[in-house]
Each structure stands twice: as C-alpha cells, then as structure tokens.
Coordinates of C-alpha atoms in Angstrom, one line a residue:
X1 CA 0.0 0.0 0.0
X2 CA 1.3 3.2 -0.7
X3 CA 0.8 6.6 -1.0
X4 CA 2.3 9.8 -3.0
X5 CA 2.1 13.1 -3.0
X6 CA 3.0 15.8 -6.1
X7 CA 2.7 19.3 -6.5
X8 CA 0.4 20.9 -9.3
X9 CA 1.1 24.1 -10.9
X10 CA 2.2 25.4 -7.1
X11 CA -1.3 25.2 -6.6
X12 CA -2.9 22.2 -5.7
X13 CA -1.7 19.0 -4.6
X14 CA -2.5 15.7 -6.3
X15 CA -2.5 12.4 -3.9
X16 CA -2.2 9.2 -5.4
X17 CA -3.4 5.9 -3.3
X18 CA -2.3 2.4 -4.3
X19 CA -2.7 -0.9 -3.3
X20 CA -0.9 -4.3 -3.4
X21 CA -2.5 -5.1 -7.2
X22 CA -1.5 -2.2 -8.7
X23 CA -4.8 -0.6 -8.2
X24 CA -4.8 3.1 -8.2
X25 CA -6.7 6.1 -7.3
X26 CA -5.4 10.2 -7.8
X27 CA -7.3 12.3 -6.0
X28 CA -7.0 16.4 -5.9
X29 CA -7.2 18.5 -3.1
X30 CA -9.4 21.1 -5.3
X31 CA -12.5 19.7 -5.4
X32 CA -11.9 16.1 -4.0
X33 CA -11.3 15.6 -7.6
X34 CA -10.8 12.2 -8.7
X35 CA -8.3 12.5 -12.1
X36 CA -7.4 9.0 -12.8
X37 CA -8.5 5.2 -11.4
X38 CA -6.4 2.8 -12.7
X39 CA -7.5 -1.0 -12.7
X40 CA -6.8 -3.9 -14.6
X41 CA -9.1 -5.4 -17.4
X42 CA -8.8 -9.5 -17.9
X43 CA -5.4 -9.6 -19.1
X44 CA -3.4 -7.4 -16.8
X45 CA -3.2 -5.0 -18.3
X46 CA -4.0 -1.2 -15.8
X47 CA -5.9 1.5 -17.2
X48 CA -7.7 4.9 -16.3
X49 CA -11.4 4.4 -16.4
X50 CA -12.8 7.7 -15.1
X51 CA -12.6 10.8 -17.5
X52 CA -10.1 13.4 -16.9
X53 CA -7.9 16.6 -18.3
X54 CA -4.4 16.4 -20.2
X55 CA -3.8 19.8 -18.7
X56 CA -4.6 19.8 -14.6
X57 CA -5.3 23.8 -15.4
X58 CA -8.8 22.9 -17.1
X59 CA -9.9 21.9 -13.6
X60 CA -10.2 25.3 -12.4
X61 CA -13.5 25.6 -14.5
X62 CA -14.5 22.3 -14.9
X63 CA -17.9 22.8 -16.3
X64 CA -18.5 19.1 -16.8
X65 CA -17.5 18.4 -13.0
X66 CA -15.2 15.8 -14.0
X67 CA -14.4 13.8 -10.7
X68 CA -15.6 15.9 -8.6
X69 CA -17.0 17.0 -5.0
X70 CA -20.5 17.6 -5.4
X71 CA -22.5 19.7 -2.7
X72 CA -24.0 21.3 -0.9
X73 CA -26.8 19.8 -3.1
X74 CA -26.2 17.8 -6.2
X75 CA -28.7 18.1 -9.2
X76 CA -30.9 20.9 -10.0
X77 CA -33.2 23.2 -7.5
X78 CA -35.8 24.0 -9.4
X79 CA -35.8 27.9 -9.7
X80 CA -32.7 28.2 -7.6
X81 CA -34.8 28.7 -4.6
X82 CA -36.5 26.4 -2.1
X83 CA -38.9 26.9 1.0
X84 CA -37.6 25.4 4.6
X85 CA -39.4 25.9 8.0
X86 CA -41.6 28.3 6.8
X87 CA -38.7 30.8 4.9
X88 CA -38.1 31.0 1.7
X89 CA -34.0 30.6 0.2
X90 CA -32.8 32.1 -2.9
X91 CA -29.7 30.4 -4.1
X92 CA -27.2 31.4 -7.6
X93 CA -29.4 30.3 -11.2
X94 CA -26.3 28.9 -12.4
X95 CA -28.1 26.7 -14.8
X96 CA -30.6 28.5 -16.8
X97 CA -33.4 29.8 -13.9
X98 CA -32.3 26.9 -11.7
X99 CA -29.4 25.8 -9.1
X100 CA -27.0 23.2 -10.1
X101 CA -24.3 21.0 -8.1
X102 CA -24.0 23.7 -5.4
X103 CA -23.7 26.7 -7.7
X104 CA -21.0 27.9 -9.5
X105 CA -18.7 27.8 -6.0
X106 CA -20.2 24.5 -5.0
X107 CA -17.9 22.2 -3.3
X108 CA -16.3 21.4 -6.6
X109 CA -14.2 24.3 -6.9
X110 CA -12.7 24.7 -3.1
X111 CA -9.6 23.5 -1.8
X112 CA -10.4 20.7 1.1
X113 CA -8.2 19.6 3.6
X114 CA -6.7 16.6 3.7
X115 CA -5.3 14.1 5.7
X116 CA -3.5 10.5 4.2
X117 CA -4.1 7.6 6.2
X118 CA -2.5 4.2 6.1
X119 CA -3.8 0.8 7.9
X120 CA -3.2 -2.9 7.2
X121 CA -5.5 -3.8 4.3
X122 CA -6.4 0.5 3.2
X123 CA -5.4 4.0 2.6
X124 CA -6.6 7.0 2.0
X125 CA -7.4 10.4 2.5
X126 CA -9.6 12.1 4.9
X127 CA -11.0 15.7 3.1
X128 CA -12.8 18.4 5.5
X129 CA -14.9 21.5 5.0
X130 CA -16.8 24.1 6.8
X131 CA -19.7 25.7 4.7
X132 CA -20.2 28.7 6.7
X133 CA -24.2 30.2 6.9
X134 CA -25.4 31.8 4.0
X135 CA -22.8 30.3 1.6
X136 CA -24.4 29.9 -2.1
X137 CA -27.7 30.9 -0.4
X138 CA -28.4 27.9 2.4
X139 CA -28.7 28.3 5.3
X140 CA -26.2 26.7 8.6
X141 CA -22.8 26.6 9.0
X142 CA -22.0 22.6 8.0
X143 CA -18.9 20.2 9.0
X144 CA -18.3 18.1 6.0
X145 CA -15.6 15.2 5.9
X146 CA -15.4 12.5 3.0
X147 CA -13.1 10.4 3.1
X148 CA -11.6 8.3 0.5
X149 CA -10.2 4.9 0.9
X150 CA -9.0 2.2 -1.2
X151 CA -8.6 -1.5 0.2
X152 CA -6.8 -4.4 -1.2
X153 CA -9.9 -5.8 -2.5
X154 CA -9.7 -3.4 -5.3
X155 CA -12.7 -1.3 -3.9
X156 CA -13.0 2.5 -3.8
X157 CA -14.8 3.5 -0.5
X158 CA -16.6 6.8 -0.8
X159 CA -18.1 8.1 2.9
X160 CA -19.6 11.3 3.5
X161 CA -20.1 13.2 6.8
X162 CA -22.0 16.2 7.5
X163 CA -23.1 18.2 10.9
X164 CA -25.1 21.2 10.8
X165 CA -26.6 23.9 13.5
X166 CA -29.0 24.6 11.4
X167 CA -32.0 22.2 9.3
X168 CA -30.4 22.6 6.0
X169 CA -30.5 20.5 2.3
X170 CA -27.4 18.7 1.9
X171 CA -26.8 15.5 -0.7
X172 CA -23.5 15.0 -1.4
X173 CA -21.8 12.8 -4.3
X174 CA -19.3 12.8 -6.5
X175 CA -19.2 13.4 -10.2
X176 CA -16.5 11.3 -11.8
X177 CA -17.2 9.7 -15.4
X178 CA -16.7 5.9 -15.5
X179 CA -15.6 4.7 -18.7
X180 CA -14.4 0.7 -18.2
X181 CA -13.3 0.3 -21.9
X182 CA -9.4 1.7 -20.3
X183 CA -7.9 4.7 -21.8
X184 CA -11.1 5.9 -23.2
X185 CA -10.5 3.9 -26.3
X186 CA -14.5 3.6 -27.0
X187 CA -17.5 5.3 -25.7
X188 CA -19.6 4.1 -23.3
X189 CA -22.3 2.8 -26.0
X190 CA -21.9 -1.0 -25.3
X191 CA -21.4 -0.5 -21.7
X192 CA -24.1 -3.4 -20.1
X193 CA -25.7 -1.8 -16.8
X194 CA -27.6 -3.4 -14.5
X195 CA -29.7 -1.4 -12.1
X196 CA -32.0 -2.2 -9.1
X197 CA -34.7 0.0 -9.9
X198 CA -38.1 -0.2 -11.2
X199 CA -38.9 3.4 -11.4
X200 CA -37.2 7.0 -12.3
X201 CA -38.1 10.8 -11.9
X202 CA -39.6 12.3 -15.3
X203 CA -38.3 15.6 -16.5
X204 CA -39.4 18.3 -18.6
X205 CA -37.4 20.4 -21.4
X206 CA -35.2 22.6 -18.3
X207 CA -34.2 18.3 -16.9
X208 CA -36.5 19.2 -14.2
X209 CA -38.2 17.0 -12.2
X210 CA -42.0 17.0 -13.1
X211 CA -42.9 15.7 -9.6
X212 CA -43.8 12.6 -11.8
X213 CA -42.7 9.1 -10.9
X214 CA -42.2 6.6 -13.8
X215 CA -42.2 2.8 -13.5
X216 CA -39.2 1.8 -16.0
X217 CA -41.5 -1.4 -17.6
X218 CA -41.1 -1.3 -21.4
X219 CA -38.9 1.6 -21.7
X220 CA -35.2 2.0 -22.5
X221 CA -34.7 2.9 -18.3
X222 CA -35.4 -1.0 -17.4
X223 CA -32.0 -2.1 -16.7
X224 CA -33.4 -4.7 -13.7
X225 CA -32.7 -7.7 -15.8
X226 CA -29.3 -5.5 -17.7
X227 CA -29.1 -3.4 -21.2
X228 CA -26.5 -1.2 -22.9
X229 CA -26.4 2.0 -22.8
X230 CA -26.6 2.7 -26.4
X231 CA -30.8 1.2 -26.4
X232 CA -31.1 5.1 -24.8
X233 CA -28.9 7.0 -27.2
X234 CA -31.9 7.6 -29.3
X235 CA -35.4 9.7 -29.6
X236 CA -37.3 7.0 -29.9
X237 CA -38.7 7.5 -25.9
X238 CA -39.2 10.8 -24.7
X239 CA -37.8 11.0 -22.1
X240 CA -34.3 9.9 -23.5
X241 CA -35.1 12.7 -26.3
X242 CA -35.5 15.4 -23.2
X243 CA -32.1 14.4 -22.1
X244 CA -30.7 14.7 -25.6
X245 CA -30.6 11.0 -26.3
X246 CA -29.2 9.6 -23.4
X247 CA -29.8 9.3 -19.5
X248 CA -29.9 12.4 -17.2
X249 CA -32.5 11.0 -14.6
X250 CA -32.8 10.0 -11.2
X251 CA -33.1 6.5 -10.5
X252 CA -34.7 5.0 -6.9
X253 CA -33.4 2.3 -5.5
X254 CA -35.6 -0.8 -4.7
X255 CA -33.3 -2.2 -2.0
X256 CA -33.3 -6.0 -2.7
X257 CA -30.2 -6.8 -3.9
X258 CA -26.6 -6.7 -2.8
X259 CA -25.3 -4.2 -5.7
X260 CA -27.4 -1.0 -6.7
X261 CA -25.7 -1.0 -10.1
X262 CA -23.3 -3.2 -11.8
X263 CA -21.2 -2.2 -15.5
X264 CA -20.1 -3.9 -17.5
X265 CA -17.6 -3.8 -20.3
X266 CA -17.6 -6.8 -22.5
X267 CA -14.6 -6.5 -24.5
X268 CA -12.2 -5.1 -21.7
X269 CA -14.0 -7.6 -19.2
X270 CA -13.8 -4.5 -16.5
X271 CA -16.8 -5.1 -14.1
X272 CA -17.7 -2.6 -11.7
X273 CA -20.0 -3.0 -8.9
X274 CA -22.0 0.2 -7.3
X275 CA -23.2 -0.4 -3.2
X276 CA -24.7 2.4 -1.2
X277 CA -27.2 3.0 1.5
X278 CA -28.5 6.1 -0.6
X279 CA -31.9 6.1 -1.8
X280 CA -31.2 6.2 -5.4
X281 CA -28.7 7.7 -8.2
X282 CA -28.9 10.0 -10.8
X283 CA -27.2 7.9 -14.4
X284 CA -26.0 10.6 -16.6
X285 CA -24.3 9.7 -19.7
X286 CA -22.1 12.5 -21.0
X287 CA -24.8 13.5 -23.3
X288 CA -24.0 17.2 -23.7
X289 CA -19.8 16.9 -23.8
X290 CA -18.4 18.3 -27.1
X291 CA -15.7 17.6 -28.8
X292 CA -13.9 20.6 -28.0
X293 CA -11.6 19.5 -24.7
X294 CA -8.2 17.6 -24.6
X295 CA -8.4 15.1 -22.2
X296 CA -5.3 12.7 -20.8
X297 CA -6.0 10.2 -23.6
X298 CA -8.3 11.6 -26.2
X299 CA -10.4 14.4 -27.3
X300 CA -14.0 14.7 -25.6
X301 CA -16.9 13.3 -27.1
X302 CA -20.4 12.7 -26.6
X303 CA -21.0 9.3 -24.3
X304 CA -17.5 9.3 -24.0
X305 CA -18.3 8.5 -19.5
X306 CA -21.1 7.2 -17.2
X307 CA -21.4 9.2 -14.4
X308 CA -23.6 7.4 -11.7
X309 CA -24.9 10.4 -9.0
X310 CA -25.7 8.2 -6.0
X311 CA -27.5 10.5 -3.8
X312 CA -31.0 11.8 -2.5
X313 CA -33.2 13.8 -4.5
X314 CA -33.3 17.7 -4.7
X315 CA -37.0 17.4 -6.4
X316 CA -38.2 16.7 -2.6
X317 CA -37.7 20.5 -2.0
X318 CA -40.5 21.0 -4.1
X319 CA -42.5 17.6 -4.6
X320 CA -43.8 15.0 -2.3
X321 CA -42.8 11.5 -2.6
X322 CA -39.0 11.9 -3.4
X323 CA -36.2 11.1 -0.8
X324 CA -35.4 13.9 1.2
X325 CA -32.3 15.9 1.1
X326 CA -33.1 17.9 4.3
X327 CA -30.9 17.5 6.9
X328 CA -31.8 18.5 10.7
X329 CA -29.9 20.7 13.0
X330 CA -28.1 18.8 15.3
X331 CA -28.2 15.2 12.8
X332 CA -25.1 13.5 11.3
X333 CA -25.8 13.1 7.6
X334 CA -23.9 9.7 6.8
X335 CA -23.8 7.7 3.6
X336 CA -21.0 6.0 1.6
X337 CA -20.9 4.3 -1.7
X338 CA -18.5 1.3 -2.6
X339 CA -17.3 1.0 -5.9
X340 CA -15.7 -2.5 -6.4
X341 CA -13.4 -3.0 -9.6
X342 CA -13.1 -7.0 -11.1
X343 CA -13.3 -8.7 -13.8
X344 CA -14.9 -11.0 -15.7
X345 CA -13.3 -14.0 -17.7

C-alpha cells in the first residue's frame, strides 16, 4: 500500500493511493477531484477508467465536474430557490433559472483539507470543509468530511459526513465519469448496466423533475434484468429525447439486492459493482460533452463516460414522494458508496 504526493502548478496537490495489485486512485485536493483510477481489465493490463484533463489547469473551471466534489446539493433546484421551515431561500441560477451542483462555487471548486491515512489492508485520505451560513444561499454553517479509501480488495470506499446547526438541504456525491473500456479507447455505448430499480423521476425540457414518478416497464430505463447503454442514445422514448438522447435522470433504489448498479464492459471484461445505503442515483451519460476539450488520452466526445450520482433527491424541495435531502440541525448526515473493480473472464 502506498501513498504519493506531487505538487500541481504550485497550486494544488495531487495524492495518489495504491494498493498491493496495482490498483490506483489520484485524488486532488481542489474539489476532491478524482483524475485518474487505474485497474486492470482481464489480461493485466492497468488502465484509467474515469474521464479526466491532459492539462490539470482545465480543472479550475471544470464545467462538466469531472471527478468531482458535489455539494451542498447535487442536481438541480428548481428555480434556484426552495422553502424550509416556513422561509423562503434564494440560491445562484447557475443553470438557466435553476441551481445546479451547489452553484457555480459549489464544493467542486474549493480547496479541502486533507489528511492521508494508512492501515493494514487501506489507505486513503480524509477531506474536510466548513460551509459557513449563507454560503451559495443555504442556510447553517456545516462540517463536511469525505473520506476516501482504497482496500486491497480493489474497492473504492466513498463516505460522507455532515453536521449542521442549522436544518439545512445537503446530498453530497461525486461526479467522476466511469468509462471501463481503459484509456477511453470507446464510448460508453456498449457499456451493459444493471440497475436495481423499477422506477425514475420524469423531467421536462429545463431536466426538471416533473414531480412525476415513472415505472421503467417497457422503456429503454429498465435495466433490472441488464441493457446497454446505447438502447437510450436515441429519440425514440421521450424522455431519453428530453435528455438529448441519453440518460440524465434520477433513478430509486428498490433495496433488494446486494449491488445497486453493476457495469459492464464486455470487450475489456472490467466489471464494476456500485453499493450504497442512498436512496437512489442519478445515471447521466455525458450526453452534452463536445468535442472541443483535450483530455489525458483523447479528445472529448459525446458518451465518451457514465457518471452514476448516488445521492437523495433535490425534487423533494418541491414535490412530495422523493427522498429527502433535508438535513436536521443537530443530525449526522452519513452515507457511503462502494465502488468495487473486477473482472470477468
């Protein structure tokens, strides 16, 4: 087990955890951004599976929120605003007339602090924050830590902890785009996903939640028994056309079975396994990156990542029925998702 430490641009510092099979996992401390993961596919050979920048620079912006931090609320708000306890809280539109991942000086685009741990079978790195009242608009100053760890079971650990003196929306999660073919050499299109879930969130035009809850029977969002991705790269369903053909929704959980999600990439024979005690995940297939950025293998393309959101839902702010992402003063918000890297002969 090991861990490294490098200097980037005098600015940032990237950690780098490994384990005894070569596993790997670089981690920022701008934005807990996760740059590279580096597994093995059935012959050996170690690859980077998440999307990530050539040039570290292009993480100061990061539009796409490319292994990234996400709080204090990921998804959208519906017209950056939301009532709580009787008051009404007016956060940045950074997203047409709505609030997205935090705002435009969400949690993706601090500098945490962090502390590298080591133990027998793990390491990894322990990232804190204090969100101070009235930041972005919400309300309560907030103790975050997430910690990171990697375990000689080639599993990435991802918890989350947050305390707050004041009730206050928080879902955390993190935004890195999983691509199991290895270097990025093919888009996600054949990726086979599996997904415990037998109903999703419709959204209108804006990728709002409609306050609608769909059952995924005999569309291209039933992926209980497992599909490729590509059956929802078309406009064939609507709600694949709203998201411009692809996935952008919001996924519950039905809790039966051991994994939440499970991808798969045939020719590589990368498997990776998604656990988490969250209610649900939002799948979002990289349906509005260009072709415009350089990134550490390639150049950017549409479907070119898989990002799976596991978090709560931000349309409970303004619809019944949804898991909550309301916090109470006083609580400990705690949840963790395992992602667990094989393969398959």
């Amino acid at each position: 087990m090991n861990i490294d430490k490098r200097d980037i641009n005098g600015k940032w510092n990237e950690y780098t955890l490994t384990n005894q099979h070569g596993m790997s996992v670089s981690v920022l401390d701008f934005g807990g951004i996760i740059t590279k993961i580096m597994v093995p596919d059935r012959n050996g050979n170690i690859e980077n599976v998440v999307v990530g920048y050539k040039d570290y620079s292009e993480y100061q912006q990061n539009p796409n929120y490319f292994g990234a931090i996400i709080g204090r609320v990921a998804g959208r708000i519906q017209g950056a605003a939301f009532e709580l306890n009787g008051e009404t809280y007016h956060l940045a539109a950074n997203n047409g007339e709505n609030h997205l991942h935090g705002g435009p000086e969400g949690f993706h685009q601090i500098i945490w602090q962090v502390t590298p741990f080591e133990k027998d079978a793990e390491v990894g790195l322990e990232l804190k924050h204090t969100s101070v009242d009235g930041e972005a608009g919400y309300p309560g100053n907030v103790d975050i830590t997430v910690t990171y760890t990697l375990t000689n079971d080639n599993q990435l650990v991802l918890a989350y902890e947050a305390k707050s003196d004041q009730t206050t929306p928080i879902t955390l999660t993190n935004h890195a785009y999983f691509n199991l073919s290895g270097d990025l050499k093919h888009t996600i299109k054949d990726h086979y996903v599996t997904l415990n879930s037998s109903k999703f969130v419709e959204l209108d035009e804006e990728l709002i939640p409609t306050g609608k809850i769909l059952n995924v029977e005999g569309t291209s969002f039933d992926f209980r028994g497992g599909r490729v991705l590509g059956d929802g790269f078309n406009d064939h369903f609507e709600q694949n056309k709203i998201a411009d053909s692809g996935y952008d929704h919001y996924f519950i959980f039905d809790q039966t079975n051991e994994y939440s999600a499970t991808v798969l990439d045939p020719e590589s024979g990368r498997v990776m396994t998604v656990t988490t005690n969250e209610p649900g995940m939002v799948m979002y297939t990289s349906n509005s990156l260009g072709e415009e950025l350089e990134l550490a293998e390639r150049s950017s393309c549409k479907y070119l990542g898989v990002c799976l959101e596991t978090q709560a839902s931000p349309a409970s702010l303004h619809h019944q029925g949804f898991p909550s992402v309301v916090l109470k003063a006083g609580e400990t918000y705690q949840k963790e998702t395992v992602f667990s890297f094989m393969v398959e002969d």
